[in-house]
XYZ file of N, CA and C in Angstrom:
522
model
N 23.304 8.203 -8.562
C 23.432 6.792 -8.246
C 22.156 6.095 -8.675
N 22.293 4.874 -9.141
C 21.153 4.108 -9.616
C 21.240 2.690 -9.071
N 20.095 2.159 -8.653
C 19.978 0.756 -8.257
C 18.747 0.201 -8.958
N 18.910 -0.957 -9.581
C 17.816 -1.594 -10.316
C 17.620 -3.010 -9.814
N 16.365 -3.379 -9.602
C 16.079 -4.751 -9.210
C 14.812 -4.844 -8.388
N 14.365 -6.061 -8.206
C 13.144 -6.289 -7.429
C 13.277 -5.714 -6.035
N 12.161 -5.335 -5.470
C 12.130 -4.740 -4.128
C 12.150 -5.837 -3.075
N 13.247 -6.558 -3.050
C 13.406 -7.641 -2.103
C 14.575 -7.326 -1.171
N 14.478 -7.770 0.055
C 15.471 -7.408 1.072
C 16.883 -7.834 0.679
N 17.034 -8.960 -0.017
C 18.387 -9.429 -0.335
C 19.097 -8.558 -1.359
N 18.407 -7.595 -1.964
C 19.059 -6.656 -2.888
C 19.860 -5.594 -2.147
N 19.689 -5.476 -0.828
C 20.538 -4.600 -0.037
C 20.175 -3.128 -0.069
N 18.930 -2.823 -0.367
C 18.532 -1.410 -0.447
C 18.661 -0.691 0.902
N 18.408 -1.384 2.002
C 18.553 -0.719 3.299
C 20.023 -0.371 3.563
N 20.929 -1.217 3.108
C 22.362 -0.901 3.221
C 22.681 0.340 2.402
N 22.128 0.429 1.200
C 22.367 1.602 0.350
C 21.871 2.878 1.018
N 20.676 2.818 1.586
C 20.107 4.005 2.228
C 20.950 4.445 3.424
N 21.339 3.492 4.253
C 22.165 3.824 5.415
C 23.515 4.391 4.974
N 24.093 3.818 3.927
C 25.384 4.294 3.426
C 25.266 5.703 2.851
N 24.205 5.952 2.105
C 24.018 7.286 1.537
C 23.863 8.315 2.647
N 23.136 7.956 3.683
C 22.970 8.866 4.817
C 24.327 9.163 5.470
N 25.120 8.134 5.695
C 26.455 8.318 6.273
C 27.352 9.162 5.369
N 27.338 8.867 4.080
C 28.216 9.579 3.148
C 27.817 11.049 3.011
N 26.513 11.346 3.043
C 26.106 12.752 2.956
C 26.516 13.510 4.207
N 26.532 12.843 5.342
C 27.029 13.478 6.575
C 28.507 13.841 6.452
N 29.213 13.133 5.552
C 30.642 13.383 5.337
C 30.891 14.233 4.090
N 29.816 14.817 3.546
C 29.982 15.758 2.445
C 29.594 15.284 1.058
N 29.170 14.048 0.906
C 28.765 13.576 -0.419
C 27.504 14.294 -0.866
N 27.494 14.754 -2.093
C 26.315 15.358 -2.694
C 25.857 14.428 -3.806
N 24.879 13.590 -3.530
C 24.441 12.593 -4.502
C 22.956 12.315 -4.354
N 22.384 11.856 -5.448
C 20.998 11.400 -5.499
C 21.034 9.900 -5.776
N 20.058 9.183 -5.244
C 19.931 7.746 -5.483
C 18.537 7.468 -6.016
N 18.492 6.828 -7.179
C 17.231 6.385 -7.763
C 17.197 4.861 -7.679
N 16.173 4.353 -7.012
C 15.970 2.910 -6.895
C 14.738 2.562 -7.711
N 14.906 1.647 -8.663
C 13.799 1.257 -9.534
C 13.662 -0.256 -9.569
N 12.434 -0.706 -9.455
C 12.195 -2.132 -9.575
C 10.796 -2.496 -9.151
N 10.372 -3.674 -9.550
C 9.025 -4.111 -9.225
C 8.917 -4.687 -7.818
N 7.728 -4.603 -7.277
C 7.350 -5.314 -6.052
C 6.257 -6.275 -6.474
N 6.589 -7.557 -6.553
C 5.678 -8.547 -7.129
C 4.962 -9.400 -6.092
N 5.570 -9.534 -4.916
C 4.987 -10.388 -3.888
C 4.593 -9.526 -2.686
N 3.869 -10.129 -1.778
C 3.491 -9.403 -0.559
C 4.740 -8.981 0.217
N 5.725 -9.864 0.291
C 6.963 -9.530 1.004
C 7.684 -8.358 0.329
N 7.661 -8.319 -0.989
C 8.311 -7.221 -1.707
C 7.545 -5.906 -1.513
N 6.228 -5.964 -1.474
C 5.436 -4.759 -1.182
C 5.729 -4.264 0.232
N 5.863 -5.187 1.165
C 6.209 -4.821 2.543
C 7.595 -4.172 2.595
N 8.547 -4.729 1.837
C 9.896 -4.174 1.833
C 9.902 -2.769 1.215
N 9.159 -2.583 0.153
C 9.056 -1.256 -0.456
C 8.463 -0.268 0.543
N 7.459 -0.676 1.290
C 6.878 0.196 2.321
C 7.929 0.522 3.385
N 8.751 -0.460 3.759
C 9.827 -0.217 4.727
C 10.814 0.808 4.172
N 11.189 0.663 2.911
C 12.114 1.616 2.294
C 11.515 3.021 2.282
N 10.243 3.110 1.961
C 9.580 4.425 1.968
C 9.595 5.042 3.363
N 9.385 4.222 4.391
C 9.426 4.723 5.772
C 10.828 5.232 6.119
N 11.843 4.499 5.723
C 13.225 4.908 6.008
C 13.519 6.254 5.335
N 13.147 6.365 4.073
C 13.415 7.597 3.325
C 12.650 8.769 3.918
N 11.370 8.579 4.177
C 10.567 9.696 4.697
C 10.981 10.084 6.112
N 11.587 9.166 6.849
C 12.000 9.447 8.212
C 13.383 10.069 8.331
N 14.034 10.304 7.214
C 15.393 10.844 7.232
C 15.453 12.149 6.462
N 15.816 13.219 7.147
C 15.969 14.512 6.476
C 17.018 14.436 5.377
N 18.072 13.650 5.595
C 19.140 13.524 4.601
C 18.683 12.781 3.356
N 17.777 11.822 3.517
C 17.365 10.986 2.386
C 16.146 11.522 1.640
N 15.270 12.223 2.318
C 14.014 12.667 1.682
C 14.238 13.386 0.356
N 15.241 14.238 0.288
C 15.473 15.008 -0.939
C 16.494 14.348 -1.859
N 17.004 13.181 -1.464
C 18.069 12.533 -2.241
C 17.695 11.182 -2.835
N 16.596 10.602 -2.392
C 16.245 9.243 -2.812
C 14.890 9.239 -3.499
N 14.861 8.595 -4.656
C 13.610 8.391 -5.384
C 13.366 6.888 -5.497
N 12.237 6.444 -4.967
C 11.806 5.049 -5.114
C 10.792 5.033 -6.242
N 11.196 4.486 -7.370
C 10.401 4.583 -8.590
C 9.968 3.202 -9.086
N 8.922 3.174 -9.897
C 8.496 1.890 -10.469
C 9.519 1.363 -11.469
N 9.378 0.103 -11.837
C 10.318 -0.467 -12.805
C 10.145 0.192 -14.172
N 11.152 0.006 -15.013
C 11.088 0.469 -16.396
C 11.211 -0.732 -17.310
N 10.792 -0.552 -18.530
C 10.928 -1.629 -19.510
C 12.405 -1.840 -19.840
N 12.731 -3.019 -20.313
C 14.132 -3.343 -20.631
C 14.719 -2.346 -21.618
N 13.915 -1.886 -22.570
C 14.460 -0.969 -23.567
C 14.711 0.431 -23.012
N 14.232 0.733 -21.809
C 14.485 2.035 -21.175
C 15.738 2.013 -20.297
N 16.289 0.847 -20.043
C 17.452 0.744 -19.154
C 18.676 1.462 -19.715
N 18.984 1.366 -21.008
C 20.156 2.108 -21.501
C 20.076 3.618 -21.232
N 18.917 4.203 -21.364
C 18.777 5.639 -21.089
C 18.981 5.931 -19.607
N 18.469 5.064 -18.740
C 18.705 5.238 -17.299
C 20.192 5.168 -16.982
N 20.862 4.189 -17.550
C 22.290 4.034 -17.309
C 23.076 5.224 -17.858
N 22.660 5.755 -18.990
C 23.352 6.898 -19.582
C 23.260 8.131 -18.696
N 22.249 8.183 -17.842
C 22.055 9.339 -16.983
C 22.581 9.168 -15.570
N 23.378 8.135 -15.333
C 23.889 7.904 -13.975
C 25.409 7.868 -13.970
N 25.974 8.190 -12.827
C 27.424 8.131 -12.671
C 27.896 6.775 -12.164
N 27.066 6.125 -11.328
C 27.461 4.869 -10.686
C 26.228 4.008 -10.461
N 26.362 2.714 -10.735
C 25.321 1.750 -10.392
C 25.699 1.121 -9.053
N 24.720 0.985 -8.163
C 24.940 0.315 -6.875
C 24.319 -1.070 -6.910
N 25.059 -2.048 -6.432
C 24.561 -3.414 -6.303
C 25.028 -3.938 -4.944
N 24.113 -3.942 -3.997
C 24.441 -4.355 -2.624
C 23.799 -5.689 -2.285
N 23.804 -6.603 -3.225
C 23.122 -7.872 -3.029
C 23.626 -8.590 -1.787
N 22.672 -9.229 -1.109
C 22.937 -9.943 0.134
C 22.219 -11.286 0.101
N 22.476 -12.111 -0.922
C 21.724 -13.359 -1.029
C 22.027 -14.313 0.108
N 21.029 -15.090 0.444
C 21.217 -16.155 1.430
C 21.740 -17.367 0.671
N 22.769 -17.974 1.170
C 23.332 -19.133 0.489
C 24.377 -18.706 -0.518
N 24.268 -19.199 -1.749
C 25.297 -18.955 -2.747
C 25.180 -17.557 -3.359
N 26.291 -17.066 -3.868
C 26.314 -15.785 -4.567
C 25.680 -15.965 -5.948
N 25.051 -14.926 -6.406
C 24.489 -14.940 -7.753
C 25.092 -13.777 -8.511
N 25.184 -13.909 -9.808
C 25.669 -12.812 -10.630
C 24.491 -11.911 -10.975
N 24.606 -10.666 -10.614
C 23.563 -9.681 -10.855
C 23.717 -9.163 -12.280
N 22.784 -9.509 -13.159
C 22.887 -9.137 -14.573
C 23.041 -7.637 -14.784
N 22.419 -6.852 -13.925
C 22.466 -5.405 -14.108
C 23.894 -4.875 -13.950
N 24.745 -5.574 -13.219
C 26.145 -5.166 -13.094
C 26.818 -5.226 -14.462
N 26.577 -6.292 -15.195
C 27.170 -6.422 -16.522
C 26.524 -5.457 -17.515
N 25.230 -5.210 -17.377
C 24.566 -4.229 -18.245
C 25.160 -2.841 -18.037
N 25.319 -2.447 -16.788
C 25.902 -1.132 -16.493
C 27.344 -1.072 -16.996
N 28.103 -2.116 -16.741
C 29.495 -2.138 -17.188
C 29.582 -2.056 -18.705
N 28.714 -2.777 -19.399
C 28.705 -2.723 -20.862
C 28.396 -1.320 -21.362
N 27.654 -0.555 -20.556
C 27.326 0.826 -20.913
C 28.403 1.801 -20.450
N 29.474 1.292 -19.861
C 30.564 2.149 -19.416
C 30.300 2.850 -18.100
N 29.399 2.290 -17.293
C 29.052 2.889 -15.999
C 29.769 2.123 -14.887
N 30.551 2.813 -14.057
C 31.177 2.135 -12.920
C 30.125 1.529 -11.993
N 30.496 0.441 -11.349
C 29.589 -0.314 -10.494
C 30.227 -0.497 -9.124
N 29.497 -0.169 -8.078
C 29.912 -0.506 -6.714
C 29.121 -1.731 -6.309
N 29.819 -2.789 -5.883
C 29.150 -4.055 -5.592
C 29.687 -4.714 -4.335
N 28.781 -5.401 -3.643
C 29.164 -6.195 -2.472
C 29.261 -7.685 -2.804
N 29.069 -8.041 -4.048
C 29.023 -9.434 -4.462
C 30.436 -9.983 -4.654
N 30.823 -10.935 -3.820
C 32.168 -11.506 -3.911
C 32.394 -12.254 -5.221
N 31.328 -12.677 -5.886
C 31.474 -13.340 -7.174
C 32.042 -12.384 -8.233
N 32.027 -11.084 -7.947
C 32.543 -10.088 -8.884
C 33.942 -9.599 -8.518
N 34.572 -10.228 -7.540
C 35.894 -9.782 -7.101
C 36.872 -9.645 -8.269
N 37.002 -10.669 -9.065
C 37.957 -10.638 -10.179
C 37.543 -9.607 -11.225
N 36.265 -9.561 -11.562
C 35.775 -8.628 -12.580
C 36.038 -7.180 -12.180
N 35.913 -6.864 -10.896
C 36.058 -5.485 -10.426
C 37.448 -5.177 -9.858
N 38.401 -6.094 -10.020
C 39.741 -5.910 -9.455
C 40.640 -5.084 -10.372
N 41.723 -4.589 -9.788
C 42.801 -3.934 -10.533
C 42.331 -2.751 -11.366
N 41.563 -1.882 -10.740
C 41.078 -0.657 -11.378
C 41.559 0.546 -10.573
N 41.542 1.734 -11.165
C 41.964 2.928 -10.422
C 41.057 3.273 -9.237
N 39.904 2.652 -9.158
C 38.979 2.845 -8.039
C 38.642 1.494 -7.432
N 38.491 1.458 -6.118
C 38.003 0.250 -5.461
C 36.490 0.204 -5.591
N 35.981 -0.772 -6.310
C 34.546 -0.851 -6.585
C 33.823 -1.874 -5.728
N 34.531 -2.493 -4.804
C 33.923 -3.489 -3.931
C 33.746 -2.912 -2.543
N 32.705 -3.367 -1.861
C 32.493 -3.022 -0.461
C 31.941 -4.249 0.238
N 32.104 -4.284 1.538
C 31.676 -5.444 2.320
C 30.151 -5.513 2.390
N 29.647 -6.707 2.214
C 28.208 -6.948 2.264
C 27.631 -6.524 3.609
N 26.457 -5.899 3.550
C 25.718 -5.453 4.742
C 26.524 -4.462 5.589
N 27.410 -3.699 4.950
C 28.272 -2.780 5.690
C 28.097 -1.350 5.156
N 27.119 -0.598 5.710
C 26.882 0.757 5.231
C 28.108 1.659 5.333
N 28.920 1.491 6.369
C 30.109 2.333 6.509
C 31.097 2.076 5.378
N 31.247 0.826 4.980
C 32.173 0.511 3.892
C 31.623 1.015 2.561
N 30.325 0.900 2.355
C 29.737 1.452 1.132
C 29.857 2.976 1.134
N 29.643 3.625 2.263
C 29.813 5.084 2.347
C 31.240 5.465 1.962
N 32.217 4.710 2.467
C 33.622 4.942 2.106
C 33.811 4.855 0.599
N 33.244 3.814 -0.014
C 33.385 3.621 -1.456
C 32.690 4.749 -2.231
N 31.532 5.174 -1.772
C 30.830 6.284 -2.435
C 31.665 7.555 -2.393
N 32.247 7.849 -1.252
C 33.075 9.046 -1.119
C 34.325 8.952 -1.999
N 34.908 7.764 -2.087
C 36.088 7.572 -2.936
C 35.749 7.785 -4.409
N 34.641 7.223 -4.846
C 34.236 7.382 -6.249
C 33.925 8.846 -6.555
N 33.247 9.513 -5.649
C 32.926 10.925 -5.859
C 34.199 11.764 -5.919
N 35.151 11.492 -5.040
C 36.400 12.255 -4.999
C 37.250 12.025 -6.244
N 37.105 10.863 -6.870
C 37.908 10.543 -8.052
C 37.563 11.440 -9.232
N 36.332 11.890 -9.303
C 35.933 12.786 -10.372
C 35.512 12.076 -11.645
N 34.915 12.830 -12.575
C 34.338 12.250 -13.783
C 35.349 11.608 -14.725
N 36.568 12.132 -14.797
C 37.542 11.540 -15.723
C 37.942 10.138 -15.288
N 38.177 9.962 -14.002
C 38.549 8.630 -13.499
C 37.358 7.686 -13.617
N 36.145 8.174 -13.298
C 34.957 7.314 -13.444
C 34.786 6.879 -14.899
N 35.039 7.785 -15.843
C 34.932 7.432 -17.263
C 35.980 6.389 -17.643
N 37.195 6.535 -17.127
C 38.259 5.560 -17.393
C 37.876 4.184 -16.854
N 37.355 4.158 -15.636
C 36.934 2.897 -15.024
C 35.771 2.304 -15.808
N 34.808 3.139 -16.172
C 33.677 2.662 -16.959
C 34.111 2.054 -18.280
N 35.065 2.676 -18.950
C 35.558 2.149 -20.227
C 36.273 0.816 -20.025
N 37.051 0.696 -18.958
C 37.717 -0.581 -18.690
C 36.694 -1.678 -18.394
N 35.660 -1.351 -17.628
C 34.614 -2.351 -17.362
C 33.912 -2.754 -18.656
N 33.667 -1.784 -19.526
C 33.051 -2.095 -20.822
C 33.931 -3.076 -21.598
N 35.231 -2.831 -21.625
C 36.144 -3.728 -22.335
C 36.144 -5.117 -21.701
N 36.035 -5.187 -20.383
C 35.989 -6.486 -19.699
C 34.722 -7.257 -20.057
N 33.610 -6.550 -20.188
C 32.364 -7.214 -20.597
C 32.516 -7.726 -22.020
N 33.029 -6.891 -22.906
C 33.187 -7.298 -24.312
C 34.106 -8.497 -24.447
N 35.212 -8.509 -23.689
C 36.176 -9.598 -23.859
C 35.809 -10.870 -23.102
N 35.030 -10.771 -22.020
C 34.795 -11.974 -21.241
C 33.369 -12.288 -20.870
N 32.433 -11.376 -21.168
C 31.063 -11.588 -20.718
C 30.036 -11.224 -21.775
N 30.420 -11.236 -23.018
C 29.483 -10.898 -24.091
C 29.102 -12.171 -24.851
N 28.055 -12.068 -25.624
C 27.636 -13.214 -26.442
C 28.781 -13.630 -27.360
N 29.467 -12.641 -27.929
C 30.571 -12.944 -28.832
C 31.698 -13.688 -28.116
N 31.980 -13.303 -26.869
C 33.085 -13.948 -26.146
C 32.719 -15.358 -25.710
N 31.442 -15.641 -25.554
C 31.036 -16.980 -25.154
C 30.976 -17.911 -26.325
């Protein structure tokens, strides 16, 4: 599992950690890599909070890596090495489109998202890729469903998302 973005609370990293802990209790065998910059004092504080959560959990210590950001040109290689991108955004006010969701989809990587702005984009697939915002139990459910589907179904979903990006969210389509 991969999550990319600034180390800010509205990115939903605490939801991801709680969900991963719940899902591993139910048999999920997965690793989560979280990468992104901490640019402000609040973001440094949030990163410290995430580190405390991970170090305080036997289930998470060996499953979660909190890593520094990578350059834009390194993102395709990161995406190529992951099965699923997680996007648990929890913005205050209006929904925003998380660019990394479209980047992952363009690379054929399935995306689990809590962003209601992506309802249509993530609809009508062999896997349910949406989960309720700030709901670790619902994200755990989605993680277990994606894992149970296996690599062939994930590849099928990834290819469909890639086609959706090409037809409706690419420079050529605009």
